[in-house]
CSV table of C-alpha atoms in Angstrom, one decimal:
chain,number,residue,atom,x,y,z
K,29,MET,CA,68.5,35.1,6.2
K,30,ASP,CA,68.0,37.2,9.5
K,31,GLU,CA,67.7,35.5,13.2
K,32,ALA,CA,63.6,35.6,12.9
K,33,GLN,CA,64.3,33.3,9.5
K,34,LEU,CA,67.1,31.1,11.0
K,35,LYS,CA,64.2,30.5,13.9
K,36,GLU,CA,61.9,29.6,12.1
K,37,ARG,CA,63.9,26.8,10.3
K,38,ILE,CA,64.5,25.9,13.7
K,39,ASP,CA,61.2,25.6,14.6
K,40,ARG,CA,60.2,23.9,11.5
K,41,LEU,CA,63.1,21.2,12.5
K,42,LEU,CA,61.6,20.9,16.0
K,43,ALA,CA,57.7,20.5,14.6
K,44,ASP,CA,59.1,17.6,11.9
K,45,ASN,CA,61.7,15.7,14.3
K,46,PRO,CA,59.9,16.2,17.8
K,47,PRO,CA,63.0,15.4,20.0
K,48,GLY,CA,60.6,13.1,22.5
K,49,SER,CA,59.8,10.7,19.7
K,50,THR,CA,62.5,11.0,17.6
K,51,ASP,CA,65.4,8.8,17.1
K,52,ARG,CA,68.3,10.5,18.1
K,53,LEU,CA,70.3,9.5,15.0
K,54,ASP,CA,67.6,10.3,12.8
K,55,PHE,CA,67.6,13.7,14.6
K,56,LEU,CA,70.9,14.6,13.9
K,57,HIS,CA,70.8,13.2,10.1
K,58,ALA,CA,68.0,16.1,10.2
K,59,ARG,CA,69.4,19.0,11.7
K,60,PHE,CA,72.7,18.5,9.9
K,61,ASP,CA,70.8,18.4,6.3
K,62,ALA,CA,68.7,21.6,7.5
K,63,GLY,CA,72.2,23.4,7.8
K,64,LEU,CA,72.0,23.3,11.6
K,65,ALA,CA,74.8,21.8,12.4
K,66,TRP,CA,77.0,24.5,11.8
K,67,VAL,CA,75.3,27.2,10.1
K,68,HIS,CA,79.0,29.1,9.2
K,69,PHE,CA,79.6,26.0,6.9
K,70,PRO,CA,78.3,26.5,3.0
K,71,GLU,CA,74.7,25.0,2.3
K,72,GLY,CA,74.5,21.2,1.7
K,73,LEU,CA,77.3,20.5,4.1
K,74,GLY,CA,75.7,21.0,7.4
K,75,GLY,CA,75.3,24.9,7.3
K,76,LEU,CA,73.7,28.0,5.8
K,77,GLY,CA,76.9,30.3,4.9
K,78,LEU,CA,75.8,32.6,8.1
K,79,PRO,CA,77.8,34.3,10.2
K,80,ARG,CA,79.4,32.1,13.2
K,81,GLY,CA,78.5,34.2,15.6
K,82,MET,CA,74.4,33.0,14.8
K,83,GLN,CA,75.3,29.5,16.3
K,84,PRO,CA,74.0,30.3,19.7
K,85,ILE,CA,71.2,31.0,18.9
K,86,VAL,CA,70.7,27.0,17.5
K,87,GLU,CA,72.0,25.7,20.2
K,88,LYS,CA,70.4,27.6,23.0
K,89,ALA,CA,66.6,26.9,21.2
K,90,LEU,CA,67.8,23.0,20.8
K,91,TYR,CA,68.8,22.7,24.1
K,92,ALA,CA,65.7,24.4,25.1
K,93,ALA,CA,63.6,22.3,23.3
K,94,GLY,CA,65.3,18.5,24.7
K,95,ALA,CA,67.0,18.0,21.5
K,96,PRO,CA,69.7,15.4,21.2
K,97,ASP,CA,73.6,16.6,20.9
K,98,ASN,CA,76.1,15.1,18.5
K,99,ASP,CA,78.3,14.2,21.9
K,100,PRO,CA,80.7,17.0,21.1
K,101,ARG,CA,83.5,16.2,23.7
K,102,LYS,CA,83.7,12.5,22.5
K,103,ILE,CA,84.3,13.7,18.9
K,104,GLY,CA,86.0,16.7,19.3
K,105,ILE,CA,89.1,16.4,17.0
K,106,GLY,CA,86.6,15.4,14.1
K,107,LEU,CA,84.6,18.8,15.2
K,108,GLY,CA,87.3,21.0,15.8
K,109,MET,CA,90.5,19.7,13.5
K,110,ALA,CA,89.4,17.1,10.7
K,111,ALA,CA,85.9,19.1,9.6
K,112,PRO,CA,87.8,22.4,9.1
K,113,THR,CA,90.7,21.3,7.3
K,114,ILE,CA,88.3,19.0,5.4
K,115,LEU,CA,86.0,22.1,4.2
K,116,ALA,CA,89.5,24.3,3.5
K,117,PHE,CA,91.4,21.7,1.6
K,118,GLY,CA,89.2,18.7,0.8
K,119,THR,CA,87.5,18.0,-2.8
K,120,ASP,CA,83.4,18.0,-3.3
K,121,GLU,CA,83.3,14.6,-2.7
K,122,GLN,CA,85.4,14.3,0.2
K,123,LYS,CA,83.0,16.9,1.7
K,124,GLN,CA,80.1,15.2,1.4
K,125,ARG,CA,81.4,11.8,1.8
K,126,TYR,CA,82.9,12.9,5.4
K,127,LEU,CA,81.1,16.1,7.0
K,128,ARG,CA,77.9,14.3,8.0
K,129,PRO,CA,79.2,11.7,9.6
K,130,LEU,CA,81.4,13.2,11.3
K,131,TRP,CA,79.3,15.3,12.6
K,132,CYS,CA,76.8,13.3,13.4
K,133,GLY,CA,79.1,11.2,15.9
K,134,GLU,CA,78.6,8.0,13.3
K,135,GLU,CA,82.4,8.1,12.5
K,136,VAL,CA,84.8,9.2,15.4
K,137,TRP,CA,88.0,11.3,13.9
K,138,CYS,CA,91.5,11.2,15.8
K,139,GLN,CA,94.7,12.9,14.8
K,140,LEU,CA,97.9,10.9,13.3
K,141,PHE,CA,100.7,13.8,13.4
K,142,SER,CA,103.6,13.1,16.4
K,143,GLU,CA,105.5,10.3,16.3
K,144,PRO,CA,108.8,9.6,18.8
K,145,GLY,CA,111.2,11.3,16.9
K,146,ALA,CA,109.0,13.7,15.7
K,147,GLY,CA,107.5,16.1,18.7
K,148,SER,CA,108.2,19.8,18.2
K,149,ASP,CA,110.1,19.4,15.1
K,150,LEU,CA,106.9,17.7,13.5
K,151,ALA,CA,108.2,18.4,9.9
K,152,GLY,CA,111.0,16.2,10.9
K,153,LEU,CA,108.6,13.3,11.1
K,154,SER,CA,109.8,10.0,9.3
K,155,SER,CA,106.2,7.7,8.6
K,156,ARG,CA,106.2,7.4,4.7
K,157,ALA,CA,104.2,6.7,2.4
K,158,VAL,CA,104.8,5.5,-1.1
K,159,LEU,CA,102.5,5.5,-4.1
K,160,ASP,CA,101.4,2.2,-5.6
K,161,GLY,CA,99.1,2.8,-8.5
K,162,ASP,CA,96.3,4.8,-6.9
K,163,THR,CA,96.7,3.4,-3.6
K,164,TRP,CA,99.5,4.6,-1.3
K,165,ILE,CA,101.1,2.1,1.4
K,166,VAL,CA,102.1,3.5,4.6
K,167,ASN,CA,104.6,2.5,7.4
K,168,GLY,CA,105.8,4.4,10.7
K,169,GLN,CA,104.2,4.8,13.9
K,170,LYS,CA,102.7,7.5,15.8
K,171,VAL,CA,102.6,8.3,19.5
K,172,TRP,CA,100.2,10.7,21.7
K,173,THR,CA,97.2,10.0,19.4
K,174,SER,CA,93.8,10.8,21.6
K,175,SER,CA,90.8,8.7,20.6
K,176,ALA,CA,92.7,6.3,18.9
K,177,HIS,CA,91.3,3.1,20.5
K,178,ILE,CA,87.6,4.6,19.6
K,179,ALA,CA,88.1,6.0,16.0
K,180,ASP,CA,87.0,5.4,12.8
K,181,ARG,CA,89.2,7.7,10.6
K,182,ALA,CA,92.6,9.7,11.4
K,183,ILE,CA,93.9,12.9,10.0
K,184,LEU,CA,97.4,11.9,9.0
K,185,ILE,CA,100.8,13.4,7.8
K,186,VAL,CA,103.5,11.3,6.2
K,187,ARG,CA,106.9,12.1,4.0
K,188,THR,CA,106.0,11.0,0.7
K,189,ASP,CA,109.3,12.3,-0.8
K,190,PRO,CA,112.6,12.0,1.5
K,191,ASP,CA,114.1,14.0,-1.3
K,192,GLN,CA,113.0,17.3,-0.9
K,193,PRO,CA,113.5,19.3,2.0
K,194,LYS,CA,111.3,18.3,5.6
K,195,HIS,CA,108.6,20.8,5.1
K,196,ALA,CA,108.3,20.1,1.1
K,197,GLY,CA,108.1,16.1,1.1
K,198,LEU,CA,105.1,16.0,3.3
K,199,SER,CA,101.6,14.9,2.1
K,200,TYR,CA,98.0,14.7,4.2
K,201,PHE,CA,95.7,12.1,4.2
K,202,ALA,CA,92.2,10.7,5.5
K,203,LEU,CA,93.2,7.1,6.9
K,204,ASP,CA,90.8,4.3,7.4
K,205,MET,CA,91.3,3.6,11.1
K,206,HIS,CA,89.9,0.0,10.4
K,207,ASP,CA,92.6,-1.0,7.7
K,208,PRO,CA,94.6,-4.1,8.5
K,209,GLY,CA,97.7,-2.5,8.7
K,210,VAL,CA,97.1,0.0,11.9
K,211,GLU,CA,97.6,-1.5,15.4
K,212,VAL,CA,96.8,0.7,18.2
K,213,ARG,CA,98.4,0.3,21.8
K,214,PRO,CA,96.8,1.9,24.9
K,215,LEU,CA,99.8,4.5,26.6
K,216,ARG,CA,99.4,4.6,29.8
K,217,GLN,CA,99.2,8.1,31.5
K,218,ILE,CA,101.0,9.3,35.2
K,219,THR,CA,97.2,9.2,35.9
K,220,GLY,CA,96.7,5.8,35.8
K,221,GLU,CA,94.5,5.6,32.5
K,222,ALA,CA,95.6,5.3,29.3
K,223,GLU,CA,93.8,7.8,27.3
K,224,PHE,CA,96.7,8.7,24.7
K,225,ASN,CA,97.5,5.4,22.1
K,226,GLU,CA,100.6,4.7,20.1
K,227,VAL,CA,99.4,3.8,16.0
K,228,PHE,CA,101.8,1.2,14.0
K,229,LEU,CA,101.2,1.2,10.6
K,230,THR,CA,102.0,-1.7,8.8
K,231,ASP,CA,101.5,-1.3,4.7
K,232,ALA,CA,98.5,0.2,5.5
K,233,ARG,CA,96.6,1.2,2.8
K,234,ILE,CA,94.9,4.5,1.8
K,235,PRO,CA,93.6,5.0,-1.9
K,236,ASP,CA,94.8,8.5,-3.1
K,237,ALA,CA,91.2,10.0,-3.4
K,238,ASP,CA,91.6,10.4,0.4
K,239,ARG,CA,94.7,13.0,0.1
K,240,LEU,CA,93.3,15.7,0.9
K,241,GLY,CA,95.6,19.0,-0.8
K,242,ALA,CA,98.1,18.5,-3.7
K,243,VAL,CA,101.0,15.4,-2.6
K,244,GLY,CA,104.1,17.6,-1.1
K,245,GLU,CA,101.4,20.3,0.6
K,246,GLY,CA,101.3,18.5,3.6
K,247,TRP,CA,102.9,20.8,5.9
K,248,LYS,CA,100.6,24.0,4.7
K,249,VAL,CA,97.7,21.1,5.1
K,250,ALA,CA,98.5,20.2,8.3
K,251,ASN,CA,99.5,24.0,9.9
K,252,ALA,CA,95.4,24.5,9.4
K,253,THR,CA,95.0,21.5,11.3
K,254,LEU,CA,97.2,23.2,14.1
K,255,SER,CA,95.9,26.4,13.9
K,256,ASN,CA,92.3,25.0,14.7
K,257,GLU,CA,93.2,22.8,16.9
K,258,ARG,CA,94.7,25.8,19.3
K,259,VAL,CA,91.6,27.3,19.1
K,260,ALA,CA,89.7,24.5,20.1
K,261,ILE,CA,91.9,24.0,23.3
K,262,GLY,CA,92.0,27.8,24.0
K,263,GLY,CA,89.1,29.4,23.0
K,264,GLY,CA,86.1,27.9,23.4
K,265,ALA,CA,83.1,29.9,24.6
K,266,PHE,CA,82.7,29.6,28.6
K,267,PRO,CA,80.8,30.9,31.7
K,268,ARG,CA,82.7,33.3,34.3
K,269,GLU,CA,84.2,31.5,36.5
K,270,PHE,CA,83.8,27.9,34.6
K,271,GLY,CA,87.2,25.8,34.3
K,272,MET,CA,89.8,24.7,36.5
K,273,VAL,CA,89.3,28.1,38.6
K,274,MET,CA,85.3,26.8,39.3
K,275,ASN,CA,86.5,24.0,41.9
K,276,VAL,CA,89.3,25.8,43.8
K,277,ALA,CA,86.4,28.9,44.2
K,278,LYS,CA,84.1,26.3,45.3
K,279,THR,CA,86.5,24.9,47.9
K,280,TRP,CA,87.8,28.7,49.2
K,281,ARG,CA,84.1,29.8,49.7
K,282,GLU,CA,82.5,25.9,51.6
K,283,ARG,CA,85.6,25.6,53.4
K,284,PRO,CA,87.2,29.0,55.0
K,285,GLU,CA,89.0,27.2,57.4
K,286,LEU,CA,91.5,26.1,54.2
K,287,ARG,CA,92.2,29.8,53.4
K,288,THR,CA,95.3,31.2,54.0
K,289,PRO,CA,96.9,34.6,52.7
K,290,GLU,CA,98.9,32.9,50.2
K,291,THR,CA,96.7,30.8,48.9
K,292,HIS,CA,94.2,34.0,48.8
K,293,GLU,CA,96.6,35.8,46.8
K,294,ARG,CA,97.5,32.9,44.2
K,295,LEU,CA,93.5,32.5,44.3
K,296,LEU,CA,93.2,35.8,43.4
K,297,ARG,CA,95.8,35.9,40.3
K,298,GLY,CA,94.6,32.4,39.1
K,299,TRP,CA,90.9,33.8,39.2
K,300,ILE,CA,91.9,37.3,37.2
K,301,ASP,CA,94.1,35.5,34.7
K,302,THR,CA,91.0,33.5,34.0
K,303,GLU,CA,88.4,36.2,33.0
K,304,VAL,CA,91.2,38.2,30.9
K,305,ALA,CA,91.7,34.5,29.3
K,306,ARG,CA,87.9,34.4,28.6
K,307,ILE,CA,87.8,37.8,27.4
K,308,THR,CA,90.3,37.2,24.9
K,309,ALA,CA,89.1,34.0,23.8
K,310,THR,CA,85.9,36.2,22.8
K,311,ARG,CA,88.0,38.5,20.7
K,312,LEU,CA,89.6,35.6,19.1
K,313,ARG,CA,85.9,34.1,18.3
K,314,GLN,CA,85.3,37.5,16.9
K,315,LYS,CA,88.0,37.4,14.5
K,316,MET,CA,87.5,33.9,13.4
K,317,ALA,CA,84.2,35.2,12.4
K,318,ALA,CA,85.7,37.6,9.9
K,319,GLY,CA,88.0,35.1,8.8
K,320,VAL,CA,90.4,32.1,9.4
K,321,PRO,CA,92.2,31.1,12.9
K,322,GLY,CA,95.7,33.1,12.9
K,323,PRO,CA,98.5,32.6,15.4
K,324,GLU,CA,96.2,34.0,18.0
K,325,GLY,CA,95.2,30.6,18.7
K,326,SER,CA,98.4,29.8,20.0
K,327,ALA,CA,98.4,32.6,22.6
K,328,MET,CA,95.3,31.1,23.8
K,329,LYS,CA,96.1,27.9,24.4
K,330,LEU,CA,99.7,28.7,26.3
K,331,SER,CA,97.2,30.9,28.2
K,332,PHE,CA,94.8,27.9,28.7
K,333,ALA,CA,98.3,25.3,29.7
K,334,ARG,CA,99.9,27.7,32.4
K,335,ILE,CA,96.6,28.8,34.4
K,336,ASN,CA,95.6,24.8,34.2
K,337,GLN,CA,98.6,23.7,35.8
K,338,GLN,CA,98.6,26.9,38.0
K,339,LEU,CA,95.0,26.6,39.5
K,340,SER,CA,95.4,22.6,39.5
K,341,SER,CA,98.6,22.9,41.9
K,342,LEU,CA,96.1,25.9,44.3
K,343,GLU,CA,93.9,23.4,44.6
K,344,VAL,CA,96.1,20.1,46.2
K,345,ASP,CA,98.0,23.2,48.1
K,346,LEU,CA,94.7,24.6,49.7
K,347,LEU,CA,93.3,20.8,50.1
K,348,GLY,CA,96.3,20.2,52.1
K,349,ASP,CA,96.0,16.6,53.4
K,350,ASP,CA,92.7,15.7,51.3
K,351,GLY,CA,94.5,16.7,48.3
K,352,LEU,CA,96.8,13.4,48.3
K,353,ARG,CA,93.6,11.4,48.4
K,354,TYR,CA,93.4,9.6,44.3
K,355,GLU,CA,90.1,8.1,43.7
K,356,SER,CA,91.5,5.2,41.5
K,357,TRP,CA,94.9,4.4,39.8
K,358,GLU,CA,92.9,1.5,37.7
K,359,MET,CA,94.3,1.7,34.1
K,360,ARG,CA,91.2,2.5,32.0
K,361,ARG,CA,90.4,3.7,28.3
K,362,PRO,CA,88.5,6.7,28.8
K,363,THR,CA,86.5,7.9,25.4
K,364,ARG,CA,87.1,11.4,26.8
K,365,VAL,CA,89.2,13.9,29.0
K,366,ASP,CA,87.0,14.9,32.1
K,367,PHE,CA,88.4,17.0,34.3
K,368,PHE,CA,85.7,17.8,37.0
K,369,GLY,CA,84.4,14.4,37.6
K,370,LYS,CA,87.4,13.3,39.3
K,371,ASP,CA,89.6,14.1,42.3
K,372,ALA,CA,91.6,17.2,42.4
K,373,GLY,CA,94.9,15.1,42.2
K,374,TYR,CA,93.7,13.7,39.1
K,375,ARG,CA,93.4,17.5,37.8
K,376,TYR,CA,96.9,18.7,39.0
K,377,LEU,CA,98.8,15.4,37.1
K,378,ARG,CA,96.5,15.5,34.0
K,379,ALA,CA,96.9,19.2,33.7
K,380,LYS,CA,100.9,18.4,33.4
K,381,GLY,CA,100.0,17.5,29.7
K,382,ASN,CA,97.9,20.7,29.1
K,383,SER,CA,101.5,22.1,28.2
K,384,ILE,CA,102.6,19.5,25.9
K,385,GLU,CA,99.4,18.2,23.9
K,386,GLY,CA,98.2,20.7,21.2
K,387,GLY,CA,102.0,22.1,20.3
K,388,THR,CA,104.3,22.2,23.4
K,389,SER,CA,104.6,25.7,25.5
K,390,GLU,CA,108.0,26.2,24.2
K,391,VAL,CA,106.8,26.0,20.5
K,392,LEU,CA,104.1,28.1,21.0
K,393,ARG,CA,106.1,31.0,22.5
K,394,ASN,CA,107.9,30.9,19.1
K,395,VAL,CA,105.0,30.8,17.0
K,396,VAL,CA,103.9,34.1,19.0
K,397,SER,CA,107.4,35.9,19.2
K,398,GLU,CA,107.4,35.2,15.5
K,399,ARG,CA,104.2,35.6,14.2
K,400,ILE,CA,102.6,38.1,16.4
K,401,LEU,CA,105.1,40.4,18.2
K,402,GLY,CA,107.6,40.3,14.8
K,403,LEU,CA,110.5,39.0,16.5
K,404,PRO,CA,113.3,37.5,14.1
K,405,THR,CA,113.1,33.8,13.6
K,406,GLU,CA,115.6,31.3,15.0
K,407,HIS,CA,118.6,30.4,12.5
K,408,ARG,CA,117.6,27.5,10.8
K,409,VAL,CA,120.7,25.4,9.1
K,410,ASP,CA,117.5,22.4,8.0
K,411,LYS,CA,115.5,24.8,6.0
K,412,ASP,CA,117.1,23.8,2.2
K,413,VAL,CA,118.6,20.3,3.0
K,414,PRO,CA,116.8,17.1,1.7
K,415,TRP,CA,114.9,15.3,4.5
K,416,LYS,CA,117.0,11.8,3.6
K,417,ASP,CA,120.3,14.0,4.4
K,418,LEU,CA,119.3,15.3,7.6
K,419,PRO,CA,121.5,13.6,10.4
K,420,ARG,CA,118.9,11.5,13.0
């Protein structure tokens, strides 16, 4: 299918489902079934088997026509992490079951990976799943779970064989968050909000049919998810001067009385770093179009965190006394992160989490050094030791 044929398909979707008179969910269903959800996915799964680079043609045409979107910021974990993992490792039945309601926003997904004792060393996690007939019984605790309070499903990695070394004894599942054994508790953050959650699993039940990948291959599946997560965080397509630099530059132009030589230098450095990251992200997306995300996504996510923290700090310093204002410390449970609808103080505090979520900056530096630069790996004494024998 060439670009002209793709546009014909878009026009047909709009003619059969006029955005002004078609129910929002009905339109999204029709768009998915027409293969215009994510054109690089296979036919029958919301795509047309086309190059990823043709997706903007769809987005621009539907935006111009006033068509509804699927609220991507709310369902970002499902779109950026769960969907590519399901596509790569799911059975045909799982793809048919999960992908359509996921993309249409009928089911919100969250990610149950990190634990109180297994953050940077994720493979050391201790949440257990024991097979009972054709059902897995899961017990454990997960932490730092975005959107768990609104989620219907979760991508979950747990230990299924403690006799194996820590990387080999893991398995990966799709968990029903409405199971009676799932308890979600809010985690209040430095911003005052409780965007993150703790999740306690007490005899939660997962059918074996909801396992992604083979038993014991959870680390392989999880690595695919993590690669896609880092690309989703740091490899997005944005216009020039978008992101954390946007508000700082606006303040600089509108309030010349705040300018100093020192803040001028910091702004220029941040603007250049942002532009370099934007162009590099374009190269990363081009590479993804030819294959799958590699360790370059870790480098992009690392840059994203550093730039956000530096520019949010500059914005507070530039504003002086006004930078100390804070709109509200009320405990809220938002459905999405909103960097730009709040004040500078919020951006400064929330950006601190960028170097933790999606892989800490320390871990990502190891990924870059070992997988991109080819430097020697760190010496590990736990590689071939059964997990149950490791000191904890």
